[in-house]
CSV table of C-alpha atoms and ligand atoms in Angstrom, one decimal:
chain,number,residue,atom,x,y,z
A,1,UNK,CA,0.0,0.0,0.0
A,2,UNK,CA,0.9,3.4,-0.6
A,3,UNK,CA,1.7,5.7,2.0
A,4,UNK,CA,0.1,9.0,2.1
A,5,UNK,CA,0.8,12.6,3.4
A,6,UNK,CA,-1.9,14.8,3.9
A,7,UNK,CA,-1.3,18.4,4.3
A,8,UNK,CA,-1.7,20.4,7.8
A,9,UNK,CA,-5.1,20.9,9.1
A,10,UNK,CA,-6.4,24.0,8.6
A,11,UNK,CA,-6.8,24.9,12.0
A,12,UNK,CA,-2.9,24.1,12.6
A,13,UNK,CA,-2.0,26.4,9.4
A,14,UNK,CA,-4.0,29.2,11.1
A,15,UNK,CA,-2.0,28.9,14.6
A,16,UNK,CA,1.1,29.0,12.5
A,17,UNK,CA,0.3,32.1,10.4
A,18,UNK,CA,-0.6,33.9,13.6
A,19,UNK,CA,3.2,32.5,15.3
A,20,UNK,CA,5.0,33.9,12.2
A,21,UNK,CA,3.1,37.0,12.4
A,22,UNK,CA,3.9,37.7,16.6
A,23,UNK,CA,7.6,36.8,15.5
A,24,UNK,CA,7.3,39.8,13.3
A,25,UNK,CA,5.8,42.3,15.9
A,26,UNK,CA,7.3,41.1,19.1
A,27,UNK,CA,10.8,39.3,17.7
A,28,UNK,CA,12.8,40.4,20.9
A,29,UNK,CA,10.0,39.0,23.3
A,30,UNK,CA,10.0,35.7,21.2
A,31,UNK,CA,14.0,35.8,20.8
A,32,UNK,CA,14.2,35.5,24.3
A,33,UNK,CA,11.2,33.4,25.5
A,34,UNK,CA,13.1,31.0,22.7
A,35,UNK,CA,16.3,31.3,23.6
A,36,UNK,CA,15.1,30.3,27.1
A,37,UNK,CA,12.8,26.9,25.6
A,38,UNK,CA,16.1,26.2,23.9
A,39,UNK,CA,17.2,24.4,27.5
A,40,UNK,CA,15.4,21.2,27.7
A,41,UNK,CA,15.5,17.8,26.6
A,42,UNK,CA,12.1,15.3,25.3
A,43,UNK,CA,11.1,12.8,27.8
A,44,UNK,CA,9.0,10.2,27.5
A,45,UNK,CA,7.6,7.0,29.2
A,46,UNK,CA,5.0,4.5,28.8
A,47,UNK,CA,2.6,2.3,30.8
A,48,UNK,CA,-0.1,0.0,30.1
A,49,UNK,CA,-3.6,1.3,31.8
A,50,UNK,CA,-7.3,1.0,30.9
A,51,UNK,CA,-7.1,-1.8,29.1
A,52,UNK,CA,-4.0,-0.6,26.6
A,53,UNK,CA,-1.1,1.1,25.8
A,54,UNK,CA,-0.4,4.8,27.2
A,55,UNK,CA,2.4,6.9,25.6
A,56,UNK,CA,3.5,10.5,26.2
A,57,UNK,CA,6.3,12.4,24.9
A,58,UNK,CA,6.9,16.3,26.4
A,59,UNK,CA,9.5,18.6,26.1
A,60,UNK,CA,10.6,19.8,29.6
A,61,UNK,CA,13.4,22.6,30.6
A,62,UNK,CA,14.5,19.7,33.5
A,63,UNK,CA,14.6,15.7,34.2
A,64,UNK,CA,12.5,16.8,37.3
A,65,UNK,CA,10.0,18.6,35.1
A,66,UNK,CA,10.5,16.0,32.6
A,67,UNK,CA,9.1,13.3,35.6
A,68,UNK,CA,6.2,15.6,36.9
A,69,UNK,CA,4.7,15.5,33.4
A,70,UNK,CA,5.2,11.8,33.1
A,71,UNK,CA,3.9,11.4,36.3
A,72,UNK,CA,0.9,13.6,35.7
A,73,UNK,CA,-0.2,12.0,32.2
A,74,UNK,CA,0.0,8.5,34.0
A,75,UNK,CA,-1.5,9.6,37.4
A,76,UNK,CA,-4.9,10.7,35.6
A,77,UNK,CA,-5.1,7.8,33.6
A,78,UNK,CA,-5.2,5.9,36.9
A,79,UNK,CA,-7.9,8.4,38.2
A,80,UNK,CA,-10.3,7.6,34.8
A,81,UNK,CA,-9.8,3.9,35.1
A,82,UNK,CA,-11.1,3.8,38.6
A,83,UNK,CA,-13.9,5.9,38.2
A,84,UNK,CA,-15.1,4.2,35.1
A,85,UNK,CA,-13.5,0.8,34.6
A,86,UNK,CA,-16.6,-2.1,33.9
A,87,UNK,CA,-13.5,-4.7,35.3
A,88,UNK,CA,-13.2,-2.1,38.7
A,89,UNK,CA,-15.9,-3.4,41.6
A,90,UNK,CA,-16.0,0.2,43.4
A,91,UNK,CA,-15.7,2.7,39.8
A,92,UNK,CA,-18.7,4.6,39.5
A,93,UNK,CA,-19.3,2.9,36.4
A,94,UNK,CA,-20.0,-0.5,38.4
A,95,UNK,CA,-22.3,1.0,40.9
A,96,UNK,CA,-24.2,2.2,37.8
A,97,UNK,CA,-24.2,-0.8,36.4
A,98,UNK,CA,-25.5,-2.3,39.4
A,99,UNK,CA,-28.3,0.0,40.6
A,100,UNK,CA,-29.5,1.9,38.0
A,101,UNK,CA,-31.8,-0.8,36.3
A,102,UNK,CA,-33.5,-0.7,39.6
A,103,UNK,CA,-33.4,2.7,41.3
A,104,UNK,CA,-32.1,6.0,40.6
A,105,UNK,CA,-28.4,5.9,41.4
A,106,UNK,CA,-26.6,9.7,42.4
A,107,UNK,CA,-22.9,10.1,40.5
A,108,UNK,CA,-20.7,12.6,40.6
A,109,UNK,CA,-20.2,15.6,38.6
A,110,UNK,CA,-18.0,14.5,36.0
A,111,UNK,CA,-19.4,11.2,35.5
A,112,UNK,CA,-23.1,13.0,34.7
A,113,UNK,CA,-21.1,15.5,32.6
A,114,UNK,CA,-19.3,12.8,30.7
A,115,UNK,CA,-22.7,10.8,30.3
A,116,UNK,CA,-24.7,14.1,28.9
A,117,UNK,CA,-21.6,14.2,26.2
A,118,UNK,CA,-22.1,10.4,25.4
A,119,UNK,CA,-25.9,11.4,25.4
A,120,UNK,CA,-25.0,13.9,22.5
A,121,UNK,CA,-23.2,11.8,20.4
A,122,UNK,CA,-26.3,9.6,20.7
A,123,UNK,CA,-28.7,12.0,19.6
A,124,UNK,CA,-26.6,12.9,16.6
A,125,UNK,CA,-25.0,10.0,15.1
A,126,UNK,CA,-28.6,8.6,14.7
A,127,UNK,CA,-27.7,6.4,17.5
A,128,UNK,CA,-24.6,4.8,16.0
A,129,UNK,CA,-22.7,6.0,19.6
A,130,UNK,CA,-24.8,4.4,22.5
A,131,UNK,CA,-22.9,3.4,25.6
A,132,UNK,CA,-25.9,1.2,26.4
A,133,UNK,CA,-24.4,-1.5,23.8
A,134,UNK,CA,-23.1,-3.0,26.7
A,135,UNK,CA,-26.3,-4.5,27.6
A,136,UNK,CA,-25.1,-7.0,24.7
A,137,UNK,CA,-21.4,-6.2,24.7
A,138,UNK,CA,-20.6,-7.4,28.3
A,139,UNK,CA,-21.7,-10.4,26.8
A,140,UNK,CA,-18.7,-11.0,24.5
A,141,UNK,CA,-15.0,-11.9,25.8
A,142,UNK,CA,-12.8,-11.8,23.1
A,143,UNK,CA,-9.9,-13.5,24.7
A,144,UNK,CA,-11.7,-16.1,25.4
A,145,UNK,CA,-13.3,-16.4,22.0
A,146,UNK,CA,-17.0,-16.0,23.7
A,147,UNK,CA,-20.2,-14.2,22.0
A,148,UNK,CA,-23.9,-14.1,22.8
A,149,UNK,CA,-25.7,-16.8,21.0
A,150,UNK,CA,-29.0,-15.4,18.9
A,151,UNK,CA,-31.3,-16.4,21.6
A,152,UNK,CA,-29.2,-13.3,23.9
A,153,UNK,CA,-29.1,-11.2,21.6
A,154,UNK,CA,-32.7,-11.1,20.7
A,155,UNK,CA,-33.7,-10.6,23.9
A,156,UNK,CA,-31.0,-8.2,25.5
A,157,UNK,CA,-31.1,-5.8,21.8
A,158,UNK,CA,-34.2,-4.2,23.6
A,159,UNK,CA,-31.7,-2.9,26.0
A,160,UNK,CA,-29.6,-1.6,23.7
A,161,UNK,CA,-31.2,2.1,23.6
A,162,UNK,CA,-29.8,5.7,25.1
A,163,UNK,CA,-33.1,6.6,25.5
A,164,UNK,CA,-33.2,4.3,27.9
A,165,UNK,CA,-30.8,5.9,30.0
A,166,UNK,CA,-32.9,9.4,32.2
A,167,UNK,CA,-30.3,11.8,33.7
A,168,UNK,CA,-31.8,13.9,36.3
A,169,UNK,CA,-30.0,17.0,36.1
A,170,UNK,CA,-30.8,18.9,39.4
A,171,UNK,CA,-30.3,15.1,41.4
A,172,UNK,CA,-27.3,14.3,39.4
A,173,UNK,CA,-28.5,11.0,39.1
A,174,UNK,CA,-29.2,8.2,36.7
A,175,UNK,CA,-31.5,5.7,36.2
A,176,UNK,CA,-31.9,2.9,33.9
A,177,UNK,CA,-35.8,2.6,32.1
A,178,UNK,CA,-35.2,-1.0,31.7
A,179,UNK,CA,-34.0,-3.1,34.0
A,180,UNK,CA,-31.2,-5.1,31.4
A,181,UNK,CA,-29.5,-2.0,30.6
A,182,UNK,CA,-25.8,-1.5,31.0
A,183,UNK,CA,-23.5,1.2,30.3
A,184,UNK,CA,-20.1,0.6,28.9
A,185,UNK,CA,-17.5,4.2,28.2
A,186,UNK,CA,-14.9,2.6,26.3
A,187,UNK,CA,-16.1,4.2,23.4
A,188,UNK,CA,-15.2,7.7,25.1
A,189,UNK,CA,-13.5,7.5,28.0
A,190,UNK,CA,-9.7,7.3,26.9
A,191,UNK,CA,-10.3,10.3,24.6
A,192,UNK,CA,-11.7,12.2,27.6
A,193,UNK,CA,-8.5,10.5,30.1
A,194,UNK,CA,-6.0,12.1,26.6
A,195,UNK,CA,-7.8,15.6,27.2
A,196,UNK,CA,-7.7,15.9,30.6
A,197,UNK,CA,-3.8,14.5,30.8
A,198,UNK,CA,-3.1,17.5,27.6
A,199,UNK,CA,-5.2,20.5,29.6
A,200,UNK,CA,-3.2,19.5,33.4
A,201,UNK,CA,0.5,19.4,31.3
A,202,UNK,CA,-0.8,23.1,29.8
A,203,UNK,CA,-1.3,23.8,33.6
A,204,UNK,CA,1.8,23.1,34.8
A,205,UNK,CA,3.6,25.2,31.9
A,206,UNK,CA,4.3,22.6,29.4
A,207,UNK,CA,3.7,23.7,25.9
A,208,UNK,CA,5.0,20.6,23.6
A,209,UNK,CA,3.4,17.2,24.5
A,210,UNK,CA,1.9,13.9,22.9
A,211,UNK,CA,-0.1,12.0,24.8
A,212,UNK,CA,-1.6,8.5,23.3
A,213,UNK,CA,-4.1,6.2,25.3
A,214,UNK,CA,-4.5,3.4,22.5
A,215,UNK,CA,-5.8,4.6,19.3
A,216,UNK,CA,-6.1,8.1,20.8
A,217,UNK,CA,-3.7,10.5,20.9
A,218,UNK,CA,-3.8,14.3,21.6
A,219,UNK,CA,-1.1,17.1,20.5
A,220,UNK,CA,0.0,20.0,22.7
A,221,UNK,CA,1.7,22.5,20.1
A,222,UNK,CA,3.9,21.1,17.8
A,223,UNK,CA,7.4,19.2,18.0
A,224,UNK,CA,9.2,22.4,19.2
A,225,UNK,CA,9.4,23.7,14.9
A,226,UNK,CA,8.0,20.7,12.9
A,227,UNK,CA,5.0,18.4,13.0
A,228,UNK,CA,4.4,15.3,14.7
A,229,UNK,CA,4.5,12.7,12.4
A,230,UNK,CA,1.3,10.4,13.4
A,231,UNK,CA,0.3,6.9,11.7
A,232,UNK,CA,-2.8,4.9,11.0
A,233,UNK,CA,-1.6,1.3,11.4
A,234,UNK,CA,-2.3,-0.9,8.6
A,235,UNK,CA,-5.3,-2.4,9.8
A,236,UNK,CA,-4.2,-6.3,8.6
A,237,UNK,CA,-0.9,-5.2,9.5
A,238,UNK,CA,0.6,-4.1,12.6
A,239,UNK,CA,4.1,-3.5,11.0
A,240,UNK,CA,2.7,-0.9,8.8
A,241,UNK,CA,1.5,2.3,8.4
A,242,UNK,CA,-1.5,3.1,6.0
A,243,UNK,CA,-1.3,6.6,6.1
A,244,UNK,CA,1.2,9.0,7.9
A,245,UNK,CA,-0.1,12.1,9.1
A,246,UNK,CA,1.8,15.5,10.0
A,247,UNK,CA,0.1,17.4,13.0
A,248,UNK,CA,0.2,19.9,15.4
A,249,UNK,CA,-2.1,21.4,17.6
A,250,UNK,CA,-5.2,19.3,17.1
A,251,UNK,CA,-5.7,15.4,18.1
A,252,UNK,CA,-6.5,12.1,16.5
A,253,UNK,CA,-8.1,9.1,17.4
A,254,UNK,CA,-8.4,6.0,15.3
A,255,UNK,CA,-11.2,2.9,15.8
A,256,UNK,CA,-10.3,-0.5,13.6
A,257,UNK,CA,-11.8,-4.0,14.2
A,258,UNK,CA,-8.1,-5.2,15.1
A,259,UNK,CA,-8.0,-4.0,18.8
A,260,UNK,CA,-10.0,-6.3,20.2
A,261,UNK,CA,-11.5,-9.3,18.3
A,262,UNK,CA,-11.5,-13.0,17.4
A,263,UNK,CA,-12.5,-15.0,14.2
A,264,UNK,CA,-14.7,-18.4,13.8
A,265,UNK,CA,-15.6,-19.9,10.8
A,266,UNK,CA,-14.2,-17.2,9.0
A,267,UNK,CA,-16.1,-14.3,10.6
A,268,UNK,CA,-14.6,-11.4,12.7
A,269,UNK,CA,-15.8,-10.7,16.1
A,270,UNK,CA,-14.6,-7.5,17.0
A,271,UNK,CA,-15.2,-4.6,19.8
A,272,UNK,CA,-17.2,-2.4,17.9
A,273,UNK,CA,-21.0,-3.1,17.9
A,274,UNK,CA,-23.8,-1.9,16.1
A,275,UNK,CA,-26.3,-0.7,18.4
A,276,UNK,CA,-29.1,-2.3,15.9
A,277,UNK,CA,-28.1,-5.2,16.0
A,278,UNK,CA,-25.9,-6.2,19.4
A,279,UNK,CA,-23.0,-7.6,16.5
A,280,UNK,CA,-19.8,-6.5,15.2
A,281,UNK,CA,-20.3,-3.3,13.1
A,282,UNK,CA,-19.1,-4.1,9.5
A,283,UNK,CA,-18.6,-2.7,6.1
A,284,UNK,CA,-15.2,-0.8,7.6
A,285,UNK,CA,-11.7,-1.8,8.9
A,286,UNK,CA,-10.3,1.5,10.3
A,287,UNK,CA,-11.8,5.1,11.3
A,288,UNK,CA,-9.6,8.0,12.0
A,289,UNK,CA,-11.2,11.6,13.2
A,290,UNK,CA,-9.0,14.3,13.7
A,291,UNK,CA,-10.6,17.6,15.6
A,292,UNK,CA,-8.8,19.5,18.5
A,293,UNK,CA,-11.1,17.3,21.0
A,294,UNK,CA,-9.7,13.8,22.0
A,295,UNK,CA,-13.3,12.9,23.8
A,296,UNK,CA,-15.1,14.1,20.6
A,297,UNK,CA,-12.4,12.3,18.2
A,298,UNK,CA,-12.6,8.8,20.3
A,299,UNK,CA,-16.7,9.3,20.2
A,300,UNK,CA,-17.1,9.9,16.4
A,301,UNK,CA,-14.2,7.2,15.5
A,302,UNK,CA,-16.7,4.7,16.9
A,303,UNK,CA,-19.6,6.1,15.7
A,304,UNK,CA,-18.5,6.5,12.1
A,305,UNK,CA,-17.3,2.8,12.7
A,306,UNK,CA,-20.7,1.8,13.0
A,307,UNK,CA,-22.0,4.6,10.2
A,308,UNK,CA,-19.6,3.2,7.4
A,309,UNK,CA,-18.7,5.4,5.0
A,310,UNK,CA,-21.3,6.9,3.3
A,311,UNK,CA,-23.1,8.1,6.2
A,312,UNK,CA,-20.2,8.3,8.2
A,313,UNK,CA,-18.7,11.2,5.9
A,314,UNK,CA,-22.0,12.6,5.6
A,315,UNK,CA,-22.0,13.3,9.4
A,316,UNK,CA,-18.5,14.2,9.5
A,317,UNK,CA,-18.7,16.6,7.1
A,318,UNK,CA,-21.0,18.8,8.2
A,319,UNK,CA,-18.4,20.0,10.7
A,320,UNK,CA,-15.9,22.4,9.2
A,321,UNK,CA,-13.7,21.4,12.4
A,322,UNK,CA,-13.6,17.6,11.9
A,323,UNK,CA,-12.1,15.3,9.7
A,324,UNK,CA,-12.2,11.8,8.8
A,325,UNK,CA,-10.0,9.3,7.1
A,326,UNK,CA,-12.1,5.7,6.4
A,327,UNK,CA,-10.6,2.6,5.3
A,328,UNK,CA,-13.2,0.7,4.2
A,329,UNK,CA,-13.8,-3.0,4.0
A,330,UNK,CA,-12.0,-3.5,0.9
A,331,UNK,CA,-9.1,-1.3,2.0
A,332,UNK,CA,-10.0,1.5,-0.3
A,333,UNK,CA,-8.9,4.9,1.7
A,334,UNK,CA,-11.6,7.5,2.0
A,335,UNK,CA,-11.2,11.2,3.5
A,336,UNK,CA,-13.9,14.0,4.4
A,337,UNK,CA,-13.9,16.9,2.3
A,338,UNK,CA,-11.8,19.1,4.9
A,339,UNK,CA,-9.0,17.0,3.9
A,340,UNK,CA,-9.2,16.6,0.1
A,341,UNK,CA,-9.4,20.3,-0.1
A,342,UNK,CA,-5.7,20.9,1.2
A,343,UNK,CA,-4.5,17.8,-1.1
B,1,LIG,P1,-10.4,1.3,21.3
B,1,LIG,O1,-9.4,2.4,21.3
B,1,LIG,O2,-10.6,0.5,22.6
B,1,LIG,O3,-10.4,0.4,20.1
B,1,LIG,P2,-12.7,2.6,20.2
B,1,LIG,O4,-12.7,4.1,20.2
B,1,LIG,O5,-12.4,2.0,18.9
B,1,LIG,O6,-11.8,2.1,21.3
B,1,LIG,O7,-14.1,2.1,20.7
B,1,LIG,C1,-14.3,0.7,20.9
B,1,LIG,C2,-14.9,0.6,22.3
B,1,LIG,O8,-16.1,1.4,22.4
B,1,LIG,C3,-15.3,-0.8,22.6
B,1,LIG,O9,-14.3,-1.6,23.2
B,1,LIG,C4,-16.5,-0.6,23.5
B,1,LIG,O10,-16.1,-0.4,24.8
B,1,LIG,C5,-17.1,0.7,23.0
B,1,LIG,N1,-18.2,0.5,22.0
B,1,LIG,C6,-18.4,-0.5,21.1
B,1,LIG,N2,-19.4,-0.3,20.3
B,1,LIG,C7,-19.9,0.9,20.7
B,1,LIG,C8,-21.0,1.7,20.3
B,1,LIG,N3,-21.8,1.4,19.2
B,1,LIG,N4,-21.2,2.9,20.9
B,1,LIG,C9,-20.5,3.3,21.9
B,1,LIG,N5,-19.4,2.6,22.4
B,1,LIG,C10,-19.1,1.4,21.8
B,2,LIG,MG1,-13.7,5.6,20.0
């Protein structure tokens, strides 16, 4: 396969127009601040949490600097598995799991926030994102090579339904409408761990970061003059890149039926369900969305997943903000317009 460059989103150009132009008015400020940034070293460290593979990169002036950001990235990965890991007794996620199909269950703050955003993408992806999948999905265990048989599915699909999910806004509370519903955020929740990791190293100072939680991965600025050079692994091929992106200031998550997934008789079972019918979403091997929002990119790679391409471009490109590279099931490459436009 060939492997293709695709130009500098537009919202990266923009950012570097307006850098180029405060070089111009304010060169001695800049000169300095530079000179200063020019003291540092990259540092980087990984760890597997949540289920996969968490990578971050930073520039930092010191090795003690270089640590707290490490430590940081890592520390609130921690914090999001706890709170919202199916596999975790005491997250927040079990207790919903456990209680909500029979009484309303009061969560914190950021778990009804994160729920109202899953909500959205519900509402407009014409249900093609629905963290109530799990009501089937908990069924499958793809290391073990284990799926529902039809007699399950048929009878736990009625579960599979966001409206079936009432958030109670001044009790912060949930409540399941059926009593076989269950919630699953793997669809979302890494993206949101990868914007809240990027938005604490901002905090502290730091200005050029990657942070990757699986397929998701967020950029803070760029890599100190030039682009980060991000891939889309060759769905059939873990060696190999399909397409090799440059990008700066924005993020990028990718969905493929390779991350989780076992095949019988010829047929893949993978982690990405269609909510119609409680089995592996097909027509697609790989979804990549690129937008400045990890949580939106990680919610929209699985919903165009399950879209496929045609209406799966058609969502995507009615945001000016968002793009989307498909490869679809016959490994024919597919982009939203934002991107053909710069090719
Ligand atoms: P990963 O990086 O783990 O591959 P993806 O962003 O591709 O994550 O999303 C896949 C995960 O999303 C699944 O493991 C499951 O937890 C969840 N999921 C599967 N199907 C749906 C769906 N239709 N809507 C929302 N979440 C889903
Ligand atoms: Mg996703």
């Amino acid at each position: 396969m060939r492997v293709i460059k695709i130009v500098l989103p537009i919202l990266h150009k923009r950012l570097q127009h307006l850098y180029v132009l405060s070089l111009l008015f304010f060169g001695g400020v800049c000169s300095s601040a530079l000179h200063a940034e020019e003291e540092g070293d990259w540092y980087s460290g990984s760890a597997g949490i949540m289920g996969t593979n968490i990578y971050a990169e930073v520039w930092a002036q010191t090795p003690q600097r270089g640590q707290l950001a490490l430590d940081t990235v890592f520390a609130e990965m921690h914090r999001i598995n706890e709170l919202m890991s199916p596999y975790i007794e005491s997250s927040e996620l079990s207790l919903i799991n456990r209680q909500a199909g029979s009484e309303a269950v009061v969560i914190s703050a950021e778990m009804f926030d994160l729920l109202r955003r899953a909500q959205w993408f519900s509402e407009n992806t014409a249900g093609a994102f629905d963290i109530t999948f799990a009501s089937v999905g908990y069924l499958y265990d793809y290391r073990q090579k284990q799926r529902p048989n039809d007699r399950q599915i048929a009878q736990l699909r009625k579960a599979i339904d966001y409206r079936l999910i009432a958030l109670d806004e001044e009790a912060s509370s949930i409540r399941f409408l059926h009593p076989d519903v269950k919630i699953d955020l793997g669809g979302i929740a890494k993206g949101y761990a990868v914007d809240n990791a990027v938005s604490q190293l901002y905090a502290l100072g730091f200005r050029h970061a990657l942070v990757t939680a699986g397929g998701d991965t967020k950029l803070l600025g760029d890599r100190r003059g030039r682009d980060w050079i991000v891939g889309i692994r060759d769905p059939r091929n873990p060696d190999r890149q399909a397409v090799v992106l440059p990008l700066s200031h924005t993020a990028m998550s990718t969905s493929g039926d390779y991350e989780r997934y076992f095949e019988e008789d010829g047929q893949r079972y993978h982690h990405i369900l269609s909510p119609k019918t409680g089995e592996s979403a097909k027509g697609v091997q790989s979804v990549s969305i690129i937008s400045n929002s990890a949580t939106n990119n990680d919610a929209l790679s699985t919903a165009v997943f399950v879209l496929g391409v045609e209406h799966g471009l058609t969502l995507i490109n009615q945001w000016p903000d968002i793009d989307a590279v498909i490869m679809d099931a016959d490994r024919k490459m597919h982009y939203s317009n934002g991107l053909l436009q710069q090719q």
